[in-house]
PDB file of C-alpha atoms in Angstrom:
ATOM      1  CA  MET U   1       0.000   0.000   0.000  1.00 49.00           C
ATOM      2  CA  MET U   2       2.853   2.404   0.685  1.00 53.00           C
ATOM      3  CA  LEU U   3       3.494   2.448  -3.069  1.00 55.00           C
ATOM      4  CA  ASP U   4       0.111   4.118  -3.601  1.00 60.00           C
ATOM      5  CA  SER U   5      -0.266   7.892  -3.443  1.00 73.00           C
ATOM      6  CA  ALA U   6      -3.683   7.427  -1.795  1.00 70.00           C
ATOM      7  CA  ALA U   7      -2.300   5.118   0.915  1.00 67.00           C
ATOM      8  CA  SER U   8      -3.483   7.165   3.897  1.00 75.00           C
ATOM      9  CA  THR U   9      -7.018   7.412   2.489  1.00 79.00           C
ATOM     10  CA  LEU U  10      -7.108   3.692   1.726  1.00 75.00           C
ATOM     11  CA  ASP U  11      -5.780   2.859   5.193  1.00 71.00           C
ATOM     12  CA  ALA U  12      -8.403   5.012   6.911  1.00 77.00           C
ATOM     13  CA  LEU U  13     -11.133   3.185   5.016  1.00 77.00           C
ATOM     14  CA  GLU U  14      -9.882  -0.371   5.272  1.00 81.00           C
ATOM     15  CA  ARG U  15      -8.335  -0.686   8.732  1.00 81.00           C
ATOM     16  CA  PRO U  16     -11.652  -0.471  10.645  1.00 84.00           C
ATOM     17  CA  GLU U  17     -13.194  -2.983   8.244  1.00 86.00           C
ATOM     18  CA  VAL U  18     -10.349  -5.492   8.665  1.00 86.00           C
ATOM     19  CA  LEU U  19     -10.483  -5.202  12.458  1.00 89.00           C
ATOM     20  CA  SER U  20     -14.265  -5.633  12.514  1.00 89.00           C
ATOM     21  CA  ILE U  21     -13.895  -8.910  10.612  1.00 89.00           C
ATOM     22  CA  LEU U  22     -11.171 -10.077  13.006  1.00 93.00           C
ATOM     23  CA  GLY U  23     -13.441  -9.669  16.030  1.00 93.00           C
ATOM     24  CA  SER U  24     -12.481  -9.083  19.636  1.00 97.00           C
ATOM     25  CA  VAL U  25      -8.917  -9.664  20.780  1.00 98.00           C
ATOM     26  CA  ALA U  26      -9.620  -8.525  24.346  1.00 98.00           C
ATOM     27  CA  GLY U  27      -7.703 -10.648  26.835  1.00 99.00           C
ATOM     28  CA  LYS U  28      -6.082 -12.728  24.094  1.00 99.00           C
ATOM     29  CA  ARG U  29      -2.461 -13.481  23.233  1.00 99.00           C
ATOM     30  CA  VAL U  30      -1.899 -12.165  19.702  1.00 99.00           C
ATOM     31  CA  LEU U  31       0.902 -13.035  17.296  1.00 99.00           C
ATOM     32  CA  GLU U  32       1.104 -10.445  14.502  1.00 98.00           C
ATOM     33  CA  LEU U  33       3.136 -11.802  11.590  1.00 98.00           C
ATOM     34  CA  GLY U  34       4.519  -9.261   9.137  1.00 95.00           C
ATOM     35  CA  ALA U  35       3.710  -6.418  11.526  1.00 97.00           C
ATOM     36  CA  GLY U  36       5.680  -3.885   9.507  1.00 94.00           C
ATOM     37  CA  ILE U  37       5.488  -0.284  10.673  1.00 95.00           C
ATOM     38  CA  GLY U  38       2.551  -1.040  12.941  1.00 96.00           C
ATOM     39  CA  ARG U  39      -0.603  -0.249  11.000  1.00 92.00           C
ATOM     40  CA  PHE U  40      -2.446  -2.839  13.082  1.00 96.00           C
ATOM     41  CA  THR U  41      -0.157  -3.310  16.100  1.00 98.00           C
ATOM     42  CA  GLY U  42      -1.457  -0.289  18.011  1.00 97.00           C
ATOM     43  CA  GLU U  43      -5.060  -1.197  17.215  1.00 96.00           C
ATOM     44  CA  LEU U  44      -4.555  -4.723  18.574  1.00 98.00           C
ATOM     45  CA  CYS U  45      -2.937  -3.361  21.743  1.00 99.00           C
ATOM     46  CA  ALA U  46      -5.602  -0.699  22.271  1.00 98.00           C
ATOM     47  CA  ALA U  47      -8.352  -3.289  21.761  1.00 98.00           C
ATOM     48  CA  GLY U  48      -7.272  -4.971  24.990  1.00 98.00           C
ATOM     49  CA  ALA U  49      -5.116  -7.856  23.827  1.00 99.00           C
ATOM     50  CA  ALA U  50      -3.384  -9.419  26.826  1.00 99.00           C
ATOM     51  CA  HIS U  51      -0.119  -9.523  24.877  1.00 99.00           C
ATOM     52  CA  VAL U  52       0.863  -8.762  21.277  1.00 99.00           C
ATOM     53  CA  VAL U  53       4.033 -10.074  19.653  1.00 99.00           C
ATOM     54  CA  ALA U  54       4.703  -7.889  16.586  1.00 99.00           C
ATOM     55  CA  LEU U  55       7.124  -9.658  14.240  1.00 98.00           C
ATOM     56  CA  ASP U  56       8.670  -8.445  10.995  1.00 97.00           C
ATOM     57  CA  PHE U  57      11.872  -9.358   9.157  1.00 95.00           C
ATOM     58  CA  MET U  58      12.843  -5.738   8.478  1.00 96.00           C
ATOM     59  CA  GLU U  59      14.563  -4.105  11.438  1.00 97.00           C
ATOM     60  CA  ALA U  60      13.749  -0.599  10.137  1.00 97.00           C
ATOM     61  CA  SER U  61      10.040  -1.453  10.046  1.00 96.00           C
ATOM     62  CA  ILE U  62      10.100  -2.838  13.584  1.00 98.00           C
ATOM     63  CA  GLN U  63      11.899   0.296  14.785  1.00 98.00           C
ATOM     64  CA  GLU U  64       9.179   2.466  13.213  1.00 98.00           C
ATOM     65  CA  ASN U  65       6.517   0.215  14.751  1.00 98.00           C
ATOM     66  CA  LYS U  66       8.229   0.630  18.123  1.00 99.00           C
ATOM     67  CA  ARG U  67       8.292   4.411  17.656  1.00 98.00           C
ATOM     68  CA  ARG U  68       4.568   4.450  16.863  1.00 98.00           C
ATOM     69  CA  ASN U  69       3.379   1.860  19.373  1.00 99.00           C
ATOM     70  CA  GLY U  70       6.056   1.532  22.041  1.00 98.00           C
ATOM     71  CA  ARG U  71       3.819   3.356  24.512  1.00 99.00           C
ATOM     72  CA  PHE U  72       1.724   0.195  24.924  1.00 99.00           C
ATOM     73  CA  SER U  73       2.805  -2.065  27.777  1.00 99.00           C
ATOM     74  CA  ASN U  74       1.221  -5.157  26.211  1.00 99.00           C
ATOM     75  CA  VAL U  75       3.425  -5.352  23.101  1.00 99.00           C
ATOM     76  CA  GLU U  76       6.709  -7.089  22.354  1.00 99.00           C
ATOM     77  CA  PHE U  77       8.597  -6.211  19.163  1.00 99.00           C
ATOM     78  CA  ARG U  78      10.669  -8.855  17.382  1.00 98.00           C
ATOM     79  CA  THR U  79      12.734  -8.891  14.229  1.00 98.00           C
ATOM     80  CA  GLY U  80      12.800 -12.232  12.488  1.00 96.00           C
ATOM     81  CA  ASP U  81      11.957 -14.264   9.431  1.00 95.00           C
ATOM     82  CA  VAL U  82       8.506 -15.814   9.716  1.00 95.00           C
ATOM     83  CA  THR U  83       9.692 -18.771   7.641  1.00 94.00           C
ATOM     84  CA  GLU U  84      12.262 -19.590  10.333  1.00 94.00           C
ATOM     85  CA  LEU U  85      10.140 -18.733  13.382  1.00 96.00           C
ATOM     86  CA  GLU U  86      10.059 -21.348  16.137  1.00 96.00           C
ATOM     87  CA  LEU U  87       7.448 -21.050  18.888  1.00 98.00           C
ATOM     88  CA  PRO U  88       6.031 -23.452  21.478  1.00 98.00           C
ATOM     89  CA  PRO U  89       2.671 -25.134  20.879  1.00 98.00           C
ATOM     90  CA  ASP U  90      -0.470 -23.289  22.034  1.00 98.00           C
ATOM     91  CA  CYS U  91       1.479 -20.038  22.542  1.00 98.00           C
ATOM     92  CA  CYS U  92      -1.176 -17.687  21.163  1.00 98.00           C
ATOM     93  CA  ASP U  93      -4.931 -17.307  20.855  1.00 99.00           C
ATOM     94  CA  VAL U  94      -4.913 -15.202  17.684  1.00 99.00           C
ATOM     95  CA  ILE U  95      -2.504 -15.194  14.753  1.00 98.00           C
ATOM     96  CA  PHE U  96      -3.040 -12.046  12.685  1.00 97.00           C
ATOM     97  CA  SER U  97      -1.433 -11.025   9.438  1.00 95.00           C
ATOM     98  CA  ASN U  98      -2.184  -8.491   6.755  1.00 89.00           C
ATOM     99  CA  TRP U  99      -0.396  -8.903   3.417  1.00 82.00           C
ATOM    100  CA  LEU U 100       2.238 -11.473   4.283  1.00 89.00           C
ATOM    101  CA  LEU U 101       1.546 -14.579   2.222  1.00 85.00           C
ATOM    102  CA  MET U 102       2.131 -12.787  -1.084  1.00 81.00           C
ATOM    103  CA  TYR U 103       5.790 -12.472  -0.093  1.00 82.00           C
ATOM    104  CA  LEU U 104       6.239 -16.217   0.471  1.00 87.00           C
ATOM    105  CA  SER U 105       6.677 -19.144  -1.883  1.00 88.00           C
ATOM    106  CA  ASP U 106       4.018 -21.853  -1.962  1.00 89.00           C
ATOM    107  CA  HIS U 107       6.316 -24.170  -0.003  1.00 93.00           C
ATOM    108  CA  GLU U 108       6.899 -21.499   2.658  1.00 93.00           C
ATOM    109  CA  VAL U 109       3.142 -20.911   2.998  1.00 92.00           C
ATOM    110  CA  GLU U 110       2.504 -24.641   3.444  1.00 94.00           C
ATOM    111  CA  ARG U 111       5.223 -24.926   6.082  1.00 96.00           C
ATOM    112  CA  LEU U 112       4.025 -21.806   7.901  1.00 96.00           C
ATOM    113  CA  ALA U 113       0.405 -23.017   7.897  1.00 96.00           C
ATOM    114  CA  ALA U 114       1.412 -26.327   9.476  1.00 97.00           C
ATOM    115  CA  ARG U 115       3.359 -24.538  12.213  1.00 97.00           C
ATOM    116  CA  MET U 116       0.579 -22.009  12.864  1.00 97.00           C
ATOM    117  CA  LEU U 117      -1.815 -24.862  13.564  1.00 98.00           C
ATOM    118  CA  GLN U 118       0.555 -25.921  16.347  1.00 98.00           C
ATOM    119  CA  TRP U 119       1.053 -22.397  17.716  1.00 98.00           C
ATOM    120  CA  VAL U 120      -2.607 -21.410  17.986  1.00 99.00           C
ATOM    121  CA  SER U 121      -4.434 -22.572  21.095  1.00 98.00           C
ATOM    122  CA  PRO U 122      -7.530 -24.802  20.818  1.00 98.00           C
ATOM    123  CA  GLY U 123     -10.445 -22.600  19.787  1.00 97.00           C
ATOM    124  CA  GLY U 124      -8.036 -19.889  18.631  1.00 98.00           C
ATOM    125  CA  VAL U 125      -8.163 -17.877  15.417  1.00 97.00           C
ATOM    126  CA  ILE U 126      -5.793 -17.674  12.462  1.00 97.00           C
ATOM    127  CA  PHE U 127      -6.622 -14.504  10.505  1.00 95.00           C
ATOM    128  CA  PHE U 128      -4.837 -13.783   7.246  1.00 91.00           C
ATOM    129  CA  ARG U 129      -5.790 -11.027   4.864  1.00 87.00           C
ATOM    130  CA  GLU U 130      -4.478 -10.908   1.326  1.00 81.00           C
ATOM    131  CA  SER U 131      -6.152  -8.477  -1.052  1.00 67.00           C
ATOM    132  CA  CYS U 132      -3.760  -7.998  -3.946  1.00 57.00           C
ATOM    133  CA  PHE U 133      -5.343  -8.829  -7.259  1.00 50.00           C
ATOM    134  CA  LYS U 134      -3.236  -6.443  -9.349  1.00 51.00           C
ATOM    135  CA  GLN U 135       0.063  -4.594  -9.048  1.00 51.00           C
ATOM    136  CA  SER U 136       0.098  -2.508  -5.892  1.00 53.00           C
ATOM    137  CA  GLY U 137       0.220   1.265  -6.047  1.00 57.00           C
ATOM    138  CA  ASP U 138       0.393   3.864  -8.733  1.00 62.00           C
ATOM    139  CA  LYS U 139       4.046   4.855  -8.471  1.00 66.00           C
ATOM    140  CA  PRO U 140       6.297   3.830 -11.391  1.00 70.00           C
ATOM    141  CA  ARG U 141       8.838   1.057 -10.760  1.00 60.00           C
ATOM    142  CA  THR U 142      10.784  -1.557 -12.656  1.00 66.00           C
ATOM    143  CA  ASP U 143      10.514  -4.525 -10.273  1.00 60.00           C
ATOM    144  CA  ASN U 144       7.812  -6.421  -8.412  1.00 52.00           C
ATOM    145  CA  PRO U 145       8.082  -5.595  -4.685  1.00 53.00           C
ATOM    146  CA  THR U 146       5.492  -8.193  -3.682  1.00 50.00           C
ATOM    147  CA  HIS U 147       7.643 -11.270  -4.217  1.00 46.00           C
ATOM    148  CA  TYR U 148      11.202 -11.858  -3.054  1.00 38.00           C
TER     149      TYR U 148
END
């Protein structure tokens, strides 16, 4: 979305909708994969999550997330590669991600899905949102930033 000149307008419209679909996170342990600069991290914290782990592989993004949302006492910021992430079983009640899978290969998605099923507690929620159906943004570029 940051490649789109209307990003702030789009964000203001879509963020409340995404969170309404997610449902309540109050009192829950949330794992946010691909947390980036924190578009959703602060919302998850403010909604009463017991604990939020915000993970992204880009240190600069996590630092910006920390700058924006470090005031919350219920958040932990981590830099790491989701494809290499190791967590104990039943460690979270909600796994949330917005625009992560498009960056992974099919094999990485399959492996991640299998591990998420172990990480989420019984009765927990795995919430992934992927909405790209065309090239993102309206700024000119020569490469595809949505696949590494």
